[in-house]
CSV table of C-alpha atoms in Angstrom, one decimal:
chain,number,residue,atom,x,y,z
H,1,UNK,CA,-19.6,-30.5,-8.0
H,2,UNK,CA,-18.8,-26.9,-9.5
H,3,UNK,CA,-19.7,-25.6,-5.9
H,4,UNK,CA,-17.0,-27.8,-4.0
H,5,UNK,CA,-14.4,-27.2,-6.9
H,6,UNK,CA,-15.0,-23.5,-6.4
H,7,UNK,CA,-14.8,-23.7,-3.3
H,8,UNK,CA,-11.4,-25.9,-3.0
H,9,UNK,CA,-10.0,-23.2,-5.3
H,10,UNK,CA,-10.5,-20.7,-2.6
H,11,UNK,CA,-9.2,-22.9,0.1
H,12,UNK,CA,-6.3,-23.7,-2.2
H,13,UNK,CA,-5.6,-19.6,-2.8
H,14,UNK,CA,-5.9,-18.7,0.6
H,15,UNK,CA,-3.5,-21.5,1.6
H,16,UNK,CA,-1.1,-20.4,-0.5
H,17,UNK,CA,-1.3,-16.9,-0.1
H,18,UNK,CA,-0.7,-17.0,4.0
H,19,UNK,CA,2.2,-19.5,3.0
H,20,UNK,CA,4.0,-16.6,1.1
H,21,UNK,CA,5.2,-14.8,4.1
H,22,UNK,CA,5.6,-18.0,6.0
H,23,UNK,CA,8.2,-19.5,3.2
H,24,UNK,CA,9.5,-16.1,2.7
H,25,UNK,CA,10.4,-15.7,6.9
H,26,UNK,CA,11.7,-18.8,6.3
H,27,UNK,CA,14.2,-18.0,4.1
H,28,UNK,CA,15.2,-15.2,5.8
H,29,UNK,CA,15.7,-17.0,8.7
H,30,UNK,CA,18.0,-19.7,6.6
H,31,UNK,CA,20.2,-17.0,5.5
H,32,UNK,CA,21.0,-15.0,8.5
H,33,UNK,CA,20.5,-17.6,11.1
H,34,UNK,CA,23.2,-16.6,12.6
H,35,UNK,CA,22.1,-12.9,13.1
H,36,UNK,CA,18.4,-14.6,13.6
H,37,UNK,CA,19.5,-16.7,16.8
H,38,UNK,CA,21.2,-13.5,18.1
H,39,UNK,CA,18.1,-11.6,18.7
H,40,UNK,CA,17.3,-11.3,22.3
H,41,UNK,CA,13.9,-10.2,23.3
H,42,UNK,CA,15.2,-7.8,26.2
H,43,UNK,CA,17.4,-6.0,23.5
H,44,UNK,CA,14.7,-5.8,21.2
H,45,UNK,CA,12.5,-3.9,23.6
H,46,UNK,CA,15.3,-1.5,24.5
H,47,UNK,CA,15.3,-0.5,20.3
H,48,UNK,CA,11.7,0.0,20.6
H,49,UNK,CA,12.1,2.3,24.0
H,50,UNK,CA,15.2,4.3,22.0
H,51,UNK,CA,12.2,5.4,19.2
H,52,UNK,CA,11.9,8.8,20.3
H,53,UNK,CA,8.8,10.6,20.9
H,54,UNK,CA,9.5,13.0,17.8
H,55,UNK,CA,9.9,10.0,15.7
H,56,UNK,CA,6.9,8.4,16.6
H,57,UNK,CA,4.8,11.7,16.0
H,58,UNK,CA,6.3,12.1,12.9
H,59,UNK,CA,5.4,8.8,11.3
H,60,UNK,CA,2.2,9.1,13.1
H,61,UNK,CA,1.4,12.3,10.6
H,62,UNK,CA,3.5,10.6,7.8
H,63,UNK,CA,0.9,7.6,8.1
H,64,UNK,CA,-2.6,10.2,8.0
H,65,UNK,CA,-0.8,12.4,4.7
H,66,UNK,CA,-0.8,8.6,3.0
H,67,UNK,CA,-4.6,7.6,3.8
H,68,UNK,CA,-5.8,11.0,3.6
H,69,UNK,CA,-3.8,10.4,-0.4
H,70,UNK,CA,-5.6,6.8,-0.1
H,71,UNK,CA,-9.0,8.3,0.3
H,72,UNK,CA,-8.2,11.1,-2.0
H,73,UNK,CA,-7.5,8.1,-4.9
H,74,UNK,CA,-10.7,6.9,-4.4
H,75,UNK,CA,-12.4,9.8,-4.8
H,76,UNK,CA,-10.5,10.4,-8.4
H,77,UNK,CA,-11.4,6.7,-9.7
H,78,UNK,CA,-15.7,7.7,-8.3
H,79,UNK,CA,-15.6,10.5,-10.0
H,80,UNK,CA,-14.2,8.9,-13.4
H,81,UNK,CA,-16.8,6.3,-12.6
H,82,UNK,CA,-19.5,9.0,-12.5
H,83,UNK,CA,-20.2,7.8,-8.2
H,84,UNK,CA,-21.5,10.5,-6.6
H,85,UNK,CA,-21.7,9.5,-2.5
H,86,UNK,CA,-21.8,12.1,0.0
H,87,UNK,CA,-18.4,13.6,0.5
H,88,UNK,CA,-18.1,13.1,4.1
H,89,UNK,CA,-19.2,9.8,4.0
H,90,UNK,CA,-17.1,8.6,0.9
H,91,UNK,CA,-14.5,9.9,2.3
H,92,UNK,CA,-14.6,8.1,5.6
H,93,UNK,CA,-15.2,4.4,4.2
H,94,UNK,CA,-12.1,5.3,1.7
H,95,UNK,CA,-9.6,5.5,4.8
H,96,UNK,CA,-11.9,2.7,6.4
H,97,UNK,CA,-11.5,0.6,3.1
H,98,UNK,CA,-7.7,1.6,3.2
H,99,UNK,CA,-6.8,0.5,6.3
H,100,UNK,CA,-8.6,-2.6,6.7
H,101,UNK,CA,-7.7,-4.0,3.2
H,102,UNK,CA,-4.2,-3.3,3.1
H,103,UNK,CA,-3.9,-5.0,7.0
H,104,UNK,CA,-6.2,-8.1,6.3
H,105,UNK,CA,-4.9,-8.7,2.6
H,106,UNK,CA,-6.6,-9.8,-0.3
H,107,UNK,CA,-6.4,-5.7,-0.9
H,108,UNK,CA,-9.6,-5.7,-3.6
H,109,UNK,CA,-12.0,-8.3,-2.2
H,110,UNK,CA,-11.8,-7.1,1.2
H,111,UNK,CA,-11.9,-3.2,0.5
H,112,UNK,CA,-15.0,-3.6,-1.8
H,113,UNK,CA,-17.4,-5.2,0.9
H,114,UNK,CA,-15.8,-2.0,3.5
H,115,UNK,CA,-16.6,0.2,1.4
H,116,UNK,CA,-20.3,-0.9,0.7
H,117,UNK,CA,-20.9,-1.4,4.1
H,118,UNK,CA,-20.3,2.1,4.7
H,119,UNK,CA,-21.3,3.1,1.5
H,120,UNK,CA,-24.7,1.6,1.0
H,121,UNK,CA,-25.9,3.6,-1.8
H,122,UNK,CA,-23.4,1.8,-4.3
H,123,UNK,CA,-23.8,-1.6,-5.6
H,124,UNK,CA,-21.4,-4.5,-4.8
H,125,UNK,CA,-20.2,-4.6,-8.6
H,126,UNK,CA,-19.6,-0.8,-8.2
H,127,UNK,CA,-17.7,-1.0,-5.1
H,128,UNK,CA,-15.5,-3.9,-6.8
H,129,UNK,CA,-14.8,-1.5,-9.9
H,130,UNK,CA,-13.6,0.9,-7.6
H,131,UNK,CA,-11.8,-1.6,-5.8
H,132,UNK,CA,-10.3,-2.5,-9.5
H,133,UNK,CA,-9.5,0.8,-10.3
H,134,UNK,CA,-7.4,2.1,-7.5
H,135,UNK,CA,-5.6,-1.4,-7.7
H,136,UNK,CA,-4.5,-0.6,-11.2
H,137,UNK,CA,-3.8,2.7,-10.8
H,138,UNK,CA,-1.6,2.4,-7.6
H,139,UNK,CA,0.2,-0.2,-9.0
H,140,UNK,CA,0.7,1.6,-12.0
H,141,UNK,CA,1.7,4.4,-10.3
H,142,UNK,CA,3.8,2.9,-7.5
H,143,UNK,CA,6.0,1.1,-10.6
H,144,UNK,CA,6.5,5.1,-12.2
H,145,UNK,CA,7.7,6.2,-8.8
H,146,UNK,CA,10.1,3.6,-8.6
H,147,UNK,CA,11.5,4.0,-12.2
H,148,UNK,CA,11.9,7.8,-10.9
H,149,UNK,CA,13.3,6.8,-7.8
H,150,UNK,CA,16.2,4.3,-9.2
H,151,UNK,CA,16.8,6.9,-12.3
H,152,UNK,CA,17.1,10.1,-10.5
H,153,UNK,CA,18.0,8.8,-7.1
H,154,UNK,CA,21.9,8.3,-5.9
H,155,UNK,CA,23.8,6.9,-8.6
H,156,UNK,CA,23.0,3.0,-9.1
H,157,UNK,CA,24.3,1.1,-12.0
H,158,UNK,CA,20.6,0.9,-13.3
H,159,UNK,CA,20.0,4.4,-13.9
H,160,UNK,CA,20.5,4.7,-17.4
H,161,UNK,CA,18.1,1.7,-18.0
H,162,UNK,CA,15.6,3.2,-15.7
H,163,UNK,CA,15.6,6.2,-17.5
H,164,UNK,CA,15.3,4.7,-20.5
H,165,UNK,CA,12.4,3.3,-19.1
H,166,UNK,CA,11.0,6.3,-18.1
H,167,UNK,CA,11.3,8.0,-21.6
H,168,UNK,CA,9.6,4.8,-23.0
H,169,UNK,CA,5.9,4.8,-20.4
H,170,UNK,CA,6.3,8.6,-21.2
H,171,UNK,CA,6.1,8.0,-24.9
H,172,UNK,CA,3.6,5.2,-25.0
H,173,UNK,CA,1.5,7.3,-22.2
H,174,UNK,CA,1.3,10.4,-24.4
H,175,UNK,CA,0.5,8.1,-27.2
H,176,UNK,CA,-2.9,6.5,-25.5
H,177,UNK,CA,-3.8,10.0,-24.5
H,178,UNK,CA,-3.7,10.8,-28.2
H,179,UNK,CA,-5.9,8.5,-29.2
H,180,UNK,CA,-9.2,9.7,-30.4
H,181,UNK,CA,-11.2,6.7,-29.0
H,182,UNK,CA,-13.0,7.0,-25.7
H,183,UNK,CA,-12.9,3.8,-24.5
H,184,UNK,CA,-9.9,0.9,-24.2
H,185,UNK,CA,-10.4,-3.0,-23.9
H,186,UNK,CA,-14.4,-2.0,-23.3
H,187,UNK,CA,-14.0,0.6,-20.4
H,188,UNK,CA,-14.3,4.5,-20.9
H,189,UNK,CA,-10.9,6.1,-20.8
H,190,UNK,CA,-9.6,8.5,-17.8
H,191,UNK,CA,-9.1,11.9,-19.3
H,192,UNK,CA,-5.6,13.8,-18.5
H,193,UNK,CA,-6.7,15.3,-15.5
H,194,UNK,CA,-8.1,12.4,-14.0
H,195,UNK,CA,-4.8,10.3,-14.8
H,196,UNK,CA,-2.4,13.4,-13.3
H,197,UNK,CA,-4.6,13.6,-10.1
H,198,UNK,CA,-4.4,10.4,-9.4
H,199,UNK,CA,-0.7,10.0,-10.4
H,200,UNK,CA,-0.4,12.9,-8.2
H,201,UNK,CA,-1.9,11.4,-5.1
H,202,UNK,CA,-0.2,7.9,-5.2
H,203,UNK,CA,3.1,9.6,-5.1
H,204,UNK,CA,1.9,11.5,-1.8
H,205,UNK,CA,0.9,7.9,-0.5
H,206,UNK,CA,3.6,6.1,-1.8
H,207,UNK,CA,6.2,8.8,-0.5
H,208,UNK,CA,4.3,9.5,3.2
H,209,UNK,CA,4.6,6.1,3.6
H,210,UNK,CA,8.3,5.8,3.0
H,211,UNK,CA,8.5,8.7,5.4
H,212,UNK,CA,7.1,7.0,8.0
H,213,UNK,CA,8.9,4.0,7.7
H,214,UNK,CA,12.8,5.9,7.7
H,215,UNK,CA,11.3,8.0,10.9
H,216,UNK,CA,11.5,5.0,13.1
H,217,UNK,CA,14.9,3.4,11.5
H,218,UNK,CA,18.0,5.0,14.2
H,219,UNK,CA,18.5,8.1,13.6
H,220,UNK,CA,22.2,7.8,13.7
H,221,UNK,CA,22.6,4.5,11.0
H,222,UNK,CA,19.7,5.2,9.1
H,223,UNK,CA,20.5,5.8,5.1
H,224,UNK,CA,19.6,9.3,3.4
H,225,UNK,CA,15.4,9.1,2.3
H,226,UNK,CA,16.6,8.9,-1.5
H,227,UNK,CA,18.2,5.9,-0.8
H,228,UNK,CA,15.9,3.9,1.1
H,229,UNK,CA,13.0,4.9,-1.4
H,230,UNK,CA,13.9,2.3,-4.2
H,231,UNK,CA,14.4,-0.2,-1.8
H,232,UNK,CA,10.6,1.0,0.2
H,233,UNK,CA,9.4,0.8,-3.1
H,234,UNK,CA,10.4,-2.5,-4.2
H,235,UNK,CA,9.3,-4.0,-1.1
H,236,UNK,CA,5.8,-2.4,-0.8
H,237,UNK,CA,4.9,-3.3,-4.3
H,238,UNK,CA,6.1,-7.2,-3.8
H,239,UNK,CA,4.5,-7.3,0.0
H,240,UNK,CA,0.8,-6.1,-2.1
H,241,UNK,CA,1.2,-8.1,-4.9
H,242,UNK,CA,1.9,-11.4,-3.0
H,243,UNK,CA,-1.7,-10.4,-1.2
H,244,UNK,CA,-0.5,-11.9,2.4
H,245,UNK,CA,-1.8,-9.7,5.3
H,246,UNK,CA,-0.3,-6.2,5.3
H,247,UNK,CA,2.4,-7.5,2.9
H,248,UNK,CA,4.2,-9.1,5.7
H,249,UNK,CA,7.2,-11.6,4.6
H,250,UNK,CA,8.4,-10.0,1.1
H,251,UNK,CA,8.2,-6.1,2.6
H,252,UNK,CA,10.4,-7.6,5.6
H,253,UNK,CA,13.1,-9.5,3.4
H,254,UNK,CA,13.5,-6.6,1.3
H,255,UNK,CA,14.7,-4.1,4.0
H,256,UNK,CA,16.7,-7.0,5.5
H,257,UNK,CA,18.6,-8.0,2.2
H,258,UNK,CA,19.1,-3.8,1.7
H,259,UNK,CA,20.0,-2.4,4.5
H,260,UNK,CA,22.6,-4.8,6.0
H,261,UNK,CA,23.9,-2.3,8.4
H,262,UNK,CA,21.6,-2.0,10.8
H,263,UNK,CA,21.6,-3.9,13.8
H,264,UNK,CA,19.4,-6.7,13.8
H,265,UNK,CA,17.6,-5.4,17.1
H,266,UNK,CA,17.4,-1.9,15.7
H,267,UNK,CA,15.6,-3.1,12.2
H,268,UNK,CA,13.1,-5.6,13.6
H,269,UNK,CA,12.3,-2.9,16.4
H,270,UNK,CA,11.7,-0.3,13.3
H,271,UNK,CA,9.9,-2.9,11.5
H,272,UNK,CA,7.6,-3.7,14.0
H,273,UNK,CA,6.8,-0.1,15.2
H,274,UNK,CA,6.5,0.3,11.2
H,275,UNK,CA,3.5,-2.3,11.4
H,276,UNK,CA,1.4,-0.9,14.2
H,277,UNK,CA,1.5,2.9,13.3
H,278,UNK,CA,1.0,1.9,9.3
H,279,UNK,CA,-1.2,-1.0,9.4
H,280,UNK,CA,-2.5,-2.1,13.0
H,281,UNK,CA,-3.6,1.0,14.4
H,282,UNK,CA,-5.6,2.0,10.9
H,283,UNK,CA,-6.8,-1.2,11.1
H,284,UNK,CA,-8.3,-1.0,14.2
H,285,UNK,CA,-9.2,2.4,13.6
H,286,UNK,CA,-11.1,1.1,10.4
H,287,UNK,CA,-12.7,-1.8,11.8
H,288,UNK,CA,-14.3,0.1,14.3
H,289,UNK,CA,-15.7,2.7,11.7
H,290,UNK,CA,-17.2,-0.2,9.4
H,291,UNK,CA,-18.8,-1.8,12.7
H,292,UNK,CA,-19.8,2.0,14.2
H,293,UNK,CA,-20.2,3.8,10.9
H,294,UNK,CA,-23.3,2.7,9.7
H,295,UNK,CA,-25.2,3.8,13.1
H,296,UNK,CA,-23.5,7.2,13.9
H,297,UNK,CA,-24.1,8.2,10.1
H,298,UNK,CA,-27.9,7.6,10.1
H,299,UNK,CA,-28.1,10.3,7.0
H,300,UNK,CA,-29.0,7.4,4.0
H,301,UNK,CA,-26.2,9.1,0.9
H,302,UNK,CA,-27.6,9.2,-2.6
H,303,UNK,CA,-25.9,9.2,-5.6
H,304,UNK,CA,-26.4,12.7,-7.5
């Protein structure tokens, strides 16, 4: 009985996590129906063939500099969990981890059994608290940059709030650091360093990835980076949080409620070419390294 419940619960959670994109699509499509009907598949595929090659390359690189930040998160939250696996071999089921999670959704779950695949000297409860950490921290971290963003960006009439904001996490931050206890709610508490490194390296991801997304909008209607990035932000962090594959549905509606300028053509070309160099292609890439890894790597890691 407690086995079919649990189960139905899952059913019931997956269902309703794929129907987030759906219903948000669906919305979209309610609202600009108009513009939606419009979209003809001929001049769709001429905005993908007007992506220069310079663009392409350059969110390409923008994409590596924000797994390369991915796997260098991952190392930060191991070594504050006191995980020692080989370098090389951590650092590849990081990006592996990365990729696939981030594509297939259900971010946590989905990283943890990656990364011990490839990572066979940790447990599955230590690969899930690493999963858990880098959730929190990104998140955490993805909400400073955008209280940054929208309070030292172009002038928005939230920017005084914002910045109050930002003087507030910065007061209560310096105030936990102060505290003489080690741990907090029953977990050992990051030290400074730990906390600014991997600060430090969520901006990188957060910001690469921005990067590679304005590369591919049209060069000539495309708005300044500092004004996209709020916007990026805000739709990153709802496209994760909703846990539908590679954030698809919220991510989308955000850039189409903010950047109403754009040609219809030109935006869902950027979008999709946005999907395949950030998400598909690191995918794939991933996949094949948790299938391959194991083999090519014979070397069995051990924790130090």
């Amino acid at each position: 009985m407690f086995t079919i419940s649990r189960h139905r619960r899952r059913q019931v959670s997956f269902v309703a996590r794929l129907a987030i994109p759906v219903a948000v699509l669906a919305v979209l499509v309610w609202l600009g129906g108009e513009q939606v009907m419009q979209i003809n598949v001929m001049d769709l595929s001429d905005s993908l063939r007007d992506l220069s090659a310079a663009q392409w390359l350059c969110s390409l690189a923008a994409t590596l500099a924000a797994y390369i930040a991915a796997a260098a998160q991952e190392r930060a939250v191991m070594a504050h969990l006191e995980l020692r696996p080989e370098p090389r071999r951590a650092f590849g089921a990081a990006m592996a981890a990365a990729a696939v999670a981030q594509t297939v959704g259900f971010g946590p779950v989905v990283g943890a059994i990656v990364r011990k695949r490839l990572l066979p000297c940790l447990s599955l409860p230590q690969s899930f608290a690493v999963s858990a950490g880098i959730t929190l921290a990104f998140f955490a971290g993805l909400a400073l940059l955008a209280l940054g963003a929208v309070a030292f960006g172009p002038e928005t009439g939230t920017r005084g709030e914002a910045r109050a904001a930002l003087v507030a996490v910065a007061l209560i931050g310096a105030g936990l650091c102060a505290l003489p206890a080690r741990t907090m709610f029953g977990l050992r508490k990051p030290g400074g360093s730990t906390v600014m490194r991997l600060a430090a390296w969520i901006f990188v991801d957060c910001l690469a990835l921005c990067l590679a997304f304005w590369s591919l909008l049209p060069s000539a209607v495309r708005p300044d980076f500092l004004v996209l990035l709020p916007t990026f932000l805000l739709g990153l962090g709802a496209g994760l949080a909703s846990g539908s594959p590679a954030g698809v549905g919220p991510f989308e509606a955000a850039m189409a409620l903010h950047l109403p300028g754009l040609d219809a053509h030109d935006l869902l070309a950027s979008l999709l070419a946005f999907r395949f160099v950030a998400y598909a292609l690191p995918a794939l890439c991933g996949g094949v390294w948790a299938l391959l890894g194991p083999s090519l790597l014979t070397r069995e890691p051990k924790l130090a």
